[in-house]
Amino acid sequence: MAHHKIGWKTAAALVISNMIGTGVFTSLGYQISDLKNTTSILFLWIIGGFLALIGAFIYSELASKFKQSGGDYIYLSRTYHPIFGYLSSWISLFVGFSAPISLAALAMGKYLNSFGLNLGKEFAIAIILMVAVSQSFSLNLSSKFQNIFTILKVSFILVLIGIGLYFVPTVSPNAISFDTSFKDELMLPAFATSLVYVTFAYIGWNSASYIIEEINQPKKNLPKALFIGVVFVTLSYVLLNFVFLKHAIAASLIGKEDIANISFANILGPHVKWVSCFIALQLIATISGYLWIGSRLSQATARENKLWGFMAKENKHKIPVRAIWVHTTISILLIFSGDFEVIFTYTSFVLQILSTLAISTAFFIKKDELTIIKSKFFYILPAIFLAFSLYICYFVLMQKPKESLFGLGIIALGIIIFFFDKNTQKNV
């Protein structure tokens, strides 16, 4: 039976869904603590988008070369050594995909509580289970579910931007400040650490490359999906942050997470709770996107590693149902594990290292294998990405040494499990 494949629209929907989560609605409160100039703040988001776009170019070439679903796992395993691919899947299974699902589900309840509800962990679990069920039958059903909630997400973002740009600020002075101080702010350590949070708000730009086997005409549709998704998200992030600054006093944003509510309360007054409602609803697409992509990465690992092997099994529609439900189970268990902010602090370092390694595999693509930029100038792109990535890793290590060492401990545990896995295979 020929199974259904997705087109560039669903692939782009996955990219957008994986990228736009809670990050853009919370990061500004931490950035504005140290960066007061609007140029500095918007430049952060432009740099993040630029790096994501470079990454999209590179991953399109990598996906075209390897022609297998699995993303980082495939690129690192085939280019360097299976241990690097194994580590990418190890980190992704427990943190890279499962933890964001948990966070998004918990955040949904938090935003809906503005209606006087008291939604806790039970609600978050129910949402995760609903999404998992929607993905467990066929690619056609998964695609429709993903597309519907991505349309909701995109519409909401566009409406927010439109309202914010149309209305005149009611607060004075607002947080907009275009003066020459940005030249000094660009040199501050705070600019580098803020860039760490911005790059995490952009995580997901590579998501469609994980499912290349499920994309129709991938050589044409994968680059199209990645580029459209990244450009849309970049423009949205820059405009949203401008709007947040336009309609709020700087002091009211510092250190706050609910910046969208703070800013739009000055425009919509008591009706601002509907903003919270739509922030919550658009997170369903985020949960769906992470579960879809994360399960495919685990499946790619399961095909080649005995301890993971049970997750390789598919249903008759080529859906990796077991991998979906393993991610679902881990996400639910993480909901009970406590403070997610700590988890993301120590894993940010690890995930940045892994993305650096994955991008570095682009240097091993031969010139005659290139499909988009068919010249030696292509290799400038991974060089730029790696320079920024190492810059970010350095500042995370300097600013958060304990968390960084804990993150390295996670990598060490993954290495131990890798060799245990290999020995198990030899003894069978």
Short mmCIF file of C-alpha atoms in Angstrom, two decimals:
data_model
loop_
_atom_site.label_atom_id
_atom_site.label_comp_id
_atom_site.label_asym_id
_atom_site.label_seq_id
_atom_site.Cartn_x
_atom_site.Cartn_y
_atom_site.Cartn_z
CA MET A 1 0.00 0.00 0.00
CA ALA A 2 1.42 3.38 -1.01
CA HIS A 3 1.30 5.58 2.02
CA HIS A 4 0.39 9.24 2.13
CA LYS A 5 3.18 11.83 1.95
CA ILE A 6 3.06 15.46 3.01
CA GLY A 7 3.65 18.50 0.79
CA TRP A 8 5.63 21.66 1.46
CA LYS A 9 2.70 23.35 3.22
CA THR A 10 2.45 20.72 5.97
CA ALA A 11 6.26 20.60 6.21
CA ALA A 12 6.36 24.40 6.59
CA ALA A 13 3.55 24.14 9.17
CA LEU A 14 5.76 21.76 11.16
CA VAL A 15 8.68 24.19 11.00
CA ILE A 16 6.52 27.11 12.17
CA SER A 17 4.86 25.01 14.89
CA ASN A 18 8.17 23.75 16.25
CA MET A 19 9.69 27.24 16.29
CA ILE A 20 6.90 29.40 17.71
CA GLY A 21 6.19 28.26 21.24
CA THR A 22 6.42 30.19 24.49
CA GLY A 23 9.90 31.68 23.87
CA VAL A 24 8.86 34.79 21.97
CA PHE A 25 6.20 35.57 24.57
CA THR A 26 8.60 35.39 27.52
CA SER A 27 12.21 36.24 26.49
CA LEU A 28 11.85 40.02 26.28
CA GLY A 29 11.38 40.39 30.04
CA TYR A 30 14.86 39.01 30.62
CA GLN A 31 16.52 40.86 27.72
CA ILE A 32 15.27 44.30 28.72
CA SER A 33 16.80 43.92 32.20
CA ASP A 34 20.21 44.71 30.69
CA LEU A 35 19.49 45.90 27.16
CA LYS A 36 17.49 49.14 27.05
CA ASN A 37 18.00 50.03 23.39
CA THR A 38 15.34 48.83 20.94
CA THR A 39 17.95 48.41 18.19
CA SER A 40 19.94 46.01 20.41
CA ILE A 41 16.87 43.92 21.22
CA LEU A 42 15.59 43.72 17.64
CA PHE A 43 19.11 42.95 16.43
CA LEU A 44 19.12 39.90 18.73
CA TRP A 45 16.06 38.52 16.96
CA ILE A 46 17.45 39.36 13.51
CA ILE A 47 20.70 37.50 14.30
CA GLY A 48 18.66 34.52 15.54
CA GLY A 49 16.68 34.47 12.30
CA PHE A 50 19.85 34.86 10.20
CA LEU A 51 21.45 31.85 11.94
CA ALA A 52 18.25 29.82 11.54
CA LEU A 53 18.16 30.66 7.81
CA ILE A 54 21.80 29.61 7.41
CA GLY A 55 20.95 26.42 9.27
CA ALA A 56 17.98 25.82 6.94
CA PHE A 57 20.25 26.07 3.88
CA ILE A 58 22.73 23.65 5.43
CA TYR A 59 20.12 21.12 6.55
CA SER A 60 18.52 21.15 3.11
CA GLU A 61 21.86 20.11 1.65
CA LEU A 62 22.45 17.49 4.36
CA ALA A 63 18.97 16.03 3.92
CA SER A 64 19.46 15.93 0.14
CA LYS A 65 22.77 14.09 0.59
CA PHE A 66 21.64 11.47 3.13
CA LYS A 67 17.98 11.07 1.99
CA GLN A 68 16.96 9.53 5.34
CA SER A 69 14.64 10.73 8.09
CA GLY A 70 16.34 11.25 11.44
CA GLY A 71 18.11 14.60 11.08
CA ASP A 72 21.05 15.02 13.47
CA TYR A 73 21.19 11.29 14.22
CA ILE A 74 21.79 10.42 10.57
CA TYR A 75 24.18 13.30 9.81
CA LEU A 76 26.38 12.75 12.88
CA SER A 77 26.37 8.94 12.71
CA ARG A 78 27.26 8.80 9.02
CA THR A 79 29.81 11.64 9.05
CA TYR A 80 31.71 11.10 12.30
CA HIS A 81 30.83 8.06 14.40
CA PRO A 82 27.59 6.37 15.56
CA ILE A 83 28.26 7.58 19.11
CA PHE A 84 27.59 11.21 18.10
CA GLY A 85 24.26 10.32 16.52
CA TYR A 86 23.40 8.22 19.56
CA LEU A 87 24.11 11.14 21.87
CA SER A 88 21.91 13.48 19.81
CA SER A 89 19.00 11.04 20.14
CA TRP A 90 19.70 10.48 23.84
CA ILE A 91 19.51 14.20 24.57
CA SER A 92 16.54 14.73 22.26
CA LEU A 93 14.49 11.89 23.74
CA PHE A 94 14.62 13.21 27.29
CA VAL A 95 15.10 16.93 26.83
CA GLY A 96 15.17 18.22 23.25
CA PHE A 97 11.61 17.15 22.40
CA SER A 98 9.88 15.64 25.44
CA ALA A 99 10.57 18.52 27.86
CA PRO A 100 9.24 21.25 25.51
CA ILE A 101 6.05 19.19 25.11
CA SER A 102 5.65 19.17 28.89
CA LEU A 103 6.40 22.87 29.18
CA ALA A 104 3.96 23.83 26.44
CA ALA A 105 1.18 21.72 27.99
CA LEU A 106 1.75 23.25 31.44
CA ALA A 107 1.90 26.74 29.91
CA MET A 108 -1.51 26.15 28.27
CA GLY A 109 -3.11 25.68 31.67
CA LYS A 110 -1.34 28.74 33.04
CA TYR A 111 -2.62 30.98 30.24
CA LEU A 112 -6.19 29.61 30.44
CA ASN A 113 -6.27 30.30 34.17
CA SER A 114 -6.82 33.97 33.27
CA PHE A 115 -10.47 32.94 32.72
CA GLY A 116 -10.73 32.03 36.39
CA LEU A 117 -10.00 28.35 35.77
CA ASN A 118 -7.68 26.35 37.92
CA LEU A 119 -6.06 24.02 35.42
CA GLY A 120 -3.09 22.04 36.68
CA LYS A 121 -1.08 18.98 35.77
CA GLU A 122 -4.13 16.85 34.95
CA PHE A 123 -5.11 19.28 32.18
CA ALA A 124 -1.56 19.27 30.77
CA ILE A 125 -1.56 15.44 30.69
CA ALA A 126 -4.95 15.36 28.95
CA ILE A 127 -3.71 17.74 26.22
CA ILE A 128 -0.60 15.63 25.58
CA LEU A 129 -2.70 12.46 25.37
CA MET A 130 -5.14 14.11 22.94
CA VAL A 131 -2.31 15.13 20.61
CA ALA A 132 -0.67 11.68 20.85
CA VAL A 133 -3.94 9.99 19.86
CA SER A 134 -4.30 12.32 16.85
CA GLN A 135 -0.87 11.20 15.59
CA SER A 136 -1.24 7.47 16.15
CA PHE A 137 -3.35 6.47 13.15
CA SER A 138 -2.25 7.90 9.81
CA LEU A 139 -0.09 10.60 8.27
CA ASN A 140 -3.22 12.08 6.69
CA LEU A 141 -4.90 12.59 10.07
CA SER A 142 -1.67 13.90 11.63
CA SER A 143 -1.28 16.38 8.75
CA LYS A 144 -4.83 17.72 9.07
CA PHE A 145 -4.49 18.14 12.84
CA GLN A 146 -1.13 19.89 12.45
CA ASN A 147 -2.34 22.18 9.67
CA ILE A 148 -5.51 23.27 11.49
CA PHE A 149 -3.66 24.31 14.64
CA THR A 150 -0.82 25.91 12.68
CA ILE A 151 -3.36 28.05 10.78
CA LEU A 152 -4.73 29.08 14.19
CA LYS A 153 -1.19 29.88 15.38
CA VAL A 154 -0.30 31.93 12.28
CA SER A 155 -3.62 33.81 12.32
CA PHE A 156 -3.19 34.70 15.98
CA ILE A 157 0.36 35.98 15.45
CA LEU A 158 -0.73 38.12 12.49
CA VAL A 159 -3.69 39.56 14.43
CA LEU A 160 -1.45 40.43 17.39
CA ILE A 161 1.05 42.18 15.12
CA GLY A 162 -1.74 44.00 13.27
CA ILE A 163 -3.38 45.27 16.47
CA GLY A 164 -0.03 46.30 17.92
CA LEU A 165 1.06 48.23 14.84
CA TYR A 166 -2.34 49.89 14.32
CA PHE A 167 -2.97 51.28 17.80
CA VAL A 168 -1.19 54.36 19.15
CA PRO A 169 0.63 53.76 22.48
CA THR A 170 -1.40 54.74 25.56
CA VAL A 171 1.61 54.59 27.91
CA SER A 172 4.25 57.28 28.21
CA PRO A 173 7.12 56.87 27.92
CA ASN A 174 6.94 53.47 26.22
CA ALA A 175 9.88 51.06 26.03
CA ILE A 176 10.91 52.09 22.49
CA SER A 177 14.36 53.69 22.52
CA PHE A 178 16.32 54.24 19.30
CA ASP A 179 19.48 56.07 20.32
CA THR A 180 23.21 55.43 19.86
CA SER A 181 23.61 53.41 23.08
CA PHE A 182 23.13 50.18 21.12
CA LYS A 183 26.80 50.37 20.04
CA ASP A 184 27.87 49.87 23.66
CA GLU A 185 25.19 47.28 24.40
CA LEU A 186 26.34 45.02 21.54
CA MET A 187 29.63 44.56 23.42
CA LEU A 188 28.04 43.60 26.75
CA PRO A 189 28.16 39.99 28.06
CA ALA A 190 24.40 40.41 28.55
CA PHE A 191 24.00 40.67 24.77
CA ALA A 192 25.68 37.29 24.34
CA THR A 193 23.65 35.62 27.09
CA SER A 194 20.44 37.12 25.66
CA LEU A 195 21.38 35.58 22.32
CA VAL A 196 21.34 32.17 24.03
CA TYR A 197 17.64 32.57 24.84
CA VAL A 198 16.89 33.91 21.36
CA THR A 199 18.52 30.93 19.63
CA PHE A 200 16.34 28.66 21.76
CA ALA A 201 13.25 30.59 20.68
CA TYR A 202 14.31 29.68 17.12
CA ILE A 203 14.84 25.98 17.84
CA GLY A 204 12.82 23.94 15.37
CA TRP A 205 14.08 25.55 12.16
CA ASN A 206 15.53 22.16 11.20
CA SER A 207 12.44 20.12 12.08
CA ALA A 208 11.24 19.20 8.58
CA SER A 209 14.62 17.62 7.78
CA TYR A 210 13.91 14.93 10.38
CA ILE A 211 11.05 13.54 8.27
CA ILE A 212 12.45 13.75 4.73
CA GLU A 213 11.12 10.25 3.93
CA GLU A 214 7.56 11.48 4.62
CA ILE A 215 7.84 14.54 2.32
CA ASN A 216 6.69 14.39 -1.28
CA GLN A 217 9.45 15.50 -3.73
CA PRO A 218 11.82 16.37 -0.86
CA LYS A 219 14.57 17.95 -3.01
CA LYS A 220 12.10 20.67 -4.00
CA ASN A 221 9.71 20.78 -1.05
CA LEU A 222 12.10 20.52 1.91
CA PRO A 223 14.13 23.69 1.14
CA LYS A 224 10.90 25.52 0.32
CA ALA A 225 9.31 24.50 3.65
CA LEU A 226 12.42 25.38 5.69
CA PHE A 227 12.94 28.79 4.08
CA ILE A 228 9.30 29.88 4.17
CA GLY A 229 8.97 28.71 7.76
CA VAL A 230 12.14 30.45 8.97
CA VAL A 231 11.47 33.75 7.14
CA PHE A 232 7.90 33.91 8.45
CA VAL A 233 9.01 33.22 12.03
CA THR A 234 11.87 35.74 11.87
CA LEU A 235 9.61 38.56 10.65
CA SER A 236 7.00 37.59 13.26
CA TYR A 237 9.54 37.61 16.10
CA VAL A 238 10.97 41.01 15.17
CA LEU A 239 7.54 42.61 14.75
CA LEU A 240 6.11 41.02 17.93
CA ASN A 241 8.97 42.32 20.05
CA PHE A 242 8.61 45.79 18.53
CA VAL A 243 4.89 45.71 19.37
CA PHE A 244 5.55 44.54 22.94
CA LEU A 245 8.00 47.42 23.46
CA LYS A 246 5.67 49.92 21.79
CA HIS A 247 2.77 49.35 24.19
CA ALA A 248 4.53 48.94 27.55
CA ILE A 249 6.67 50.88 29.97
CA ALA A 250 10.15 49.34 30.18
CA ALA A 251 10.00 48.96 33.99
CA SER A 252 6.78 46.92 33.74
CA LEU A 253 8.47 44.31 31.50
CA ILE A 254 11.72 43.74 33.41
CA GLY A 255 11.99 40.17 34.71
CA LYS A 256 8.39 39.33 33.71
CA GLU A 257 7.30 36.29 31.70
CA ASP A 258 3.77 37.31 30.68
CA ILE A 259 4.95 40.20 28.51
CA ALA A 260 2.20 39.74 25.90
CA ASN A 261 -0.46 40.24 28.59
CA ILE A 262 1.35 43.26 30.08
CA SER A 263 1.71 44.97 26.71
CA PHE A 264 -1.72 44.18 25.28
CA ALA A 265 -3.53 45.04 28.52
CA ASN A 266 -2.64 48.64 27.64
CA ILE A 267 -4.51 48.26 24.33
CA LEU A 268 -7.34 45.83 25.08
CA GLY A 269 -7.94 46.48 28.77
CA PRO A 270 -10.13 43.78 30.37
CA HIS A 271 -10.37 41.92 27.03
CA VAL A 272 -6.68 41.00 27.24
CA LYS A 273 -7.61 37.57 28.62
CA TRP A 274 -8.47 36.55 25.02
CA VAL A 275 -4.79 37.01 24.18
CA SER A 276 -4.01 34.46 26.88
CA CYS A 277 -6.61 32.12 25.40
CA PHE A 278 -5.08 32.20 21.94
CA ILE A 279 -1.51 31.89 23.28
CA ALA A 280 -2.75 28.71 24.97
CA LEU A 281 -4.50 27.33 21.86
CA GLN A 282 -1.57 27.98 19.53
CA LEU A 283 0.59 25.83 21.83
CA ILE A 284 -1.32 22.74 20.66
CA ALA A 285 0.47 23.04 17.32
CA THR A 286 3.78 23.29 19.20
CA ILE A 287 3.05 20.10 21.17
CA SER A 288 2.00 18.30 17.98
CA GLY A 289 5.09 19.43 16.09
CA TYR A 290 7.53 18.34 18.81
CA LEU A 291 5.82 14.96 19.20
CA TRP A 292 5.79 14.33 15.45
CA ILE A 293 9.45 15.21 14.90
CA GLY A 294 10.78 13.75 18.16
CA SER A 295 9.21 10.34 17.52
CA ARG A 296 10.83 10.16 14.05
CA LEU A 297 14.26 10.92 15.49
CA SER A 298 13.82 8.15 18.07
CA GLN A 299 12.60 5.78 15.35
CA ALA A 300 15.72 6.47 13.24
CA THR A 301 17.85 5.63 16.27
CA ALA A 302 15.78 2.53 17.03
CA ARG A 303 16.45 1.06 13.59
CA GLU A 304 20.16 0.80 14.41
CA ASN A 305 20.41 0.32 18.20
CA LYS A 306 19.16 -2.71 20.13
CA LEU A 307 18.10 -0.97 23.37
CA TRP A 308 15.92 1.40 21.34
CA GLY A 309 14.80 -1.31 18.89
CA PHE A 310 11.23 -1.66 20.13
CA MET A 311 10.52 1.93 18.97
CA ALA A 312 11.24 1.11 15.31
CA LYS A 313 7.90 -0.69 14.81
CA GLU A 314 5.32 1.06 12.59
CA ASN A 315 1.61 0.56 12.00
CA LYS A 316 0.22 -0.23 8.53
CA HIS A 317 0.24 3.50 7.69
CA LYS A 318 3.99 3.80 8.44
CA ILE A 319 3.39 5.66 11.72
CA PRO A 320 5.97 4.93 14.50
CA VAL A 321 3.28 4.49 17.14
CA ARG A 322 5.57 3.08 19.83
CA ALA A 323 8.03 5.99 19.50
CA ILE A 324 5.13 8.45 19.73
CA TRP A 325 3.91 6.88 22.97
CA VAL A 326 7.38 6.64 24.50
CA HIS A 327 7.78 10.41 23.99
CA THR A 328 4.26 10.91 25.34
CA THR A 329 5.06 8.88 28.48
CA ILE A 330 8.34 10.71 29.11
CA SER A 331 6.61 14.09 28.63
CA ILE A 332 3.95 13.14 31.18
CA LEU A 333 6.56 11.92 33.68
CA LEU A 334 8.53 15.17 33.27
CA ILE A 335 5.41 17.12 34.28
CA PHE A 336 5.86 15.65 37.77
CA SER A 337 9.62 16.30 37.93
CA GLY A 338 9.46 19.90 39.16
CA ASP A 339 11.23 23.02 37.95
CA PHE A 340 11.69 23.00 34.19
CA GLU A 341 13.67 26.24 34.19
CA VAL A 342 16.57 24.38 35.80
CA ILE A 343 16.33 21.57 33.23
CA PHE A 344 16.55 23.99 30.32
CA THR A 345 19.44 25.91 31.86
CA TYR A 346 21.75 22.90 32.00
CA THR A 347 20.58 21.35 28.73
CA SER A 348 20.94 24.57 26.72
CA PHE A 349 24.69 24.05 26.77
CA VAL A 350 24.38 20.43 25.61
CA LEU A 351 21.91 21.18 22.82
CA GLN A 352 24.10 24.02 21.57
CA ILE A 353 27.09 21.65 21.41
CA LEU A 354 25.05 19.11 19.46
CA SER A 355 23.77 21.68 16.95
CA THR A 356 27.36 22.87 16.48
CA LEU A 357 28.48 19.31 15.73
CA ALA A 358 25.55 18.69 13.36
CA ILE A 359 26.23 21.85 11.35
CA SER A 360 29.93 20.99 11.13
CA THR A 361 29.05 17.90 9.06
CA ALA A 362 28.28 20.30 6.19
CA PHE A 363 32.02 20.66 5.57
CA PHE A 364 32.01 17.02 4.44
CA ILE A 365 29.47 17.60 1.66
CA LYS A 366 31.34 17.45 -1.65
CA LYS A 367 30.97 20.37 -4.03
CA ASP A 368 29.36 18.19 -6.73
CA GLU A 369 26.72 17.02 -4.18
CA LEU A 370 25.43 20.55 -3.52
CA THR A 371 21.92 21.29 -4.81
CA ILE A 372 21.19 24.92 -3.84
CA ILE A 373 24.40 26.97 -3.61
CA LYS A 374 26.58 25.00 -6.04
CA SER A 375 29.89 26.67 -5.27
CA LYS A 376 32.64 26.81 -2.67
CA PHE A 377 30.89 29.86 -1.17
CA PHE A 378 28.44 27.42 0.46
CA TYR A 379 31.11 26.52 3.04
CA ILE A 380 31.09 30.10 4.35
CA LEU A 381 27.61 29.42 5.80
CA PRO A 382 28.59 26.67 8.28
CA ALA A 383 31.68 28.71 9.21
CA ILE A 384 29.46 31.68 10.20
CA PHE A 385 27.05 29.43 12.10
CA LEU A 386 29.87 27.70 14.00
CA ALA A 387 31.49 31.03 14.95
CA PHE A 388 28.25 32.27 16.54
CA SER A 389 27.53 28.90 18.13
CA LEU A 390 30.95 28.64 19.79
CA TYR A 391 30.53 32.25 20.98
CA ILE A 392 27.23 31.23 22.61
CA CYS A 393 28.70 28.04 24.14
CA TYR A 394 31.56 30.02 25.66
CA PHE A 395 29.22 32.47 27.41
CA VAL A 396 26.93 29.72 28.70
CA LEU A 397 29.97 27.97 30.17
CA MET A 398 31.24 31.19 31.75
CA GLN A 399 27.88 32.39 33.08
CA LYS A 400 26.46 29.00 34.15
CA PRO A 401 29.44 26.71 34.98
CA LYS A 402 27.55 24.36 37.35
CA GLU A 403 24.67 23.83 34.92
CA SER A 404 27.11 23.37 32.02
CA LEU A 405 29.04 20.68 33.93
CA PHE A 406 25.76 18.94 34.77
CA GLY A 407 24.93 19.02 31.06
CA LEU A 408 28.29 17.44 30.25
CA GLY A 409 27.38 14.78 32.83
CA ILE A 410 24.28 13.97 30.75
CA ILE A 411 26.53 13.51 27.71
CA ALA A 412 28.84 11.23 29.75
CA LEU A 413 25.86 9.09 30.80
CA GLY A 414 24.81 8.85 27.15
CA ILE A 415 28.31 7.65 26.20
CA ILE A 416 28.16 4.91 28.88
CA ILE A 417 24.74 3.75 27.64
CA PHE A 418 26.02 3.75 24.03
CA PHE A 419 28.81 1.30 24.85
CA PHE A 420 26.45 -0.81 26.96
CA ASP A 421 24.07 -0.90 23.96
CA LYS A 422 26.86 -1.99 21.60
CA ASN A 423 28.04 -4.73 24.00
CA THR A 424 24.46 -5.98 24.29
CA GLN A 425 24.28 -6.33 20.51
CA LYS A 426 27.58 -8.24 20.38
CA ASN A 427 26.40 -10.71 23.03
CA VAL A 428 23.14 -11.51 21.26
#
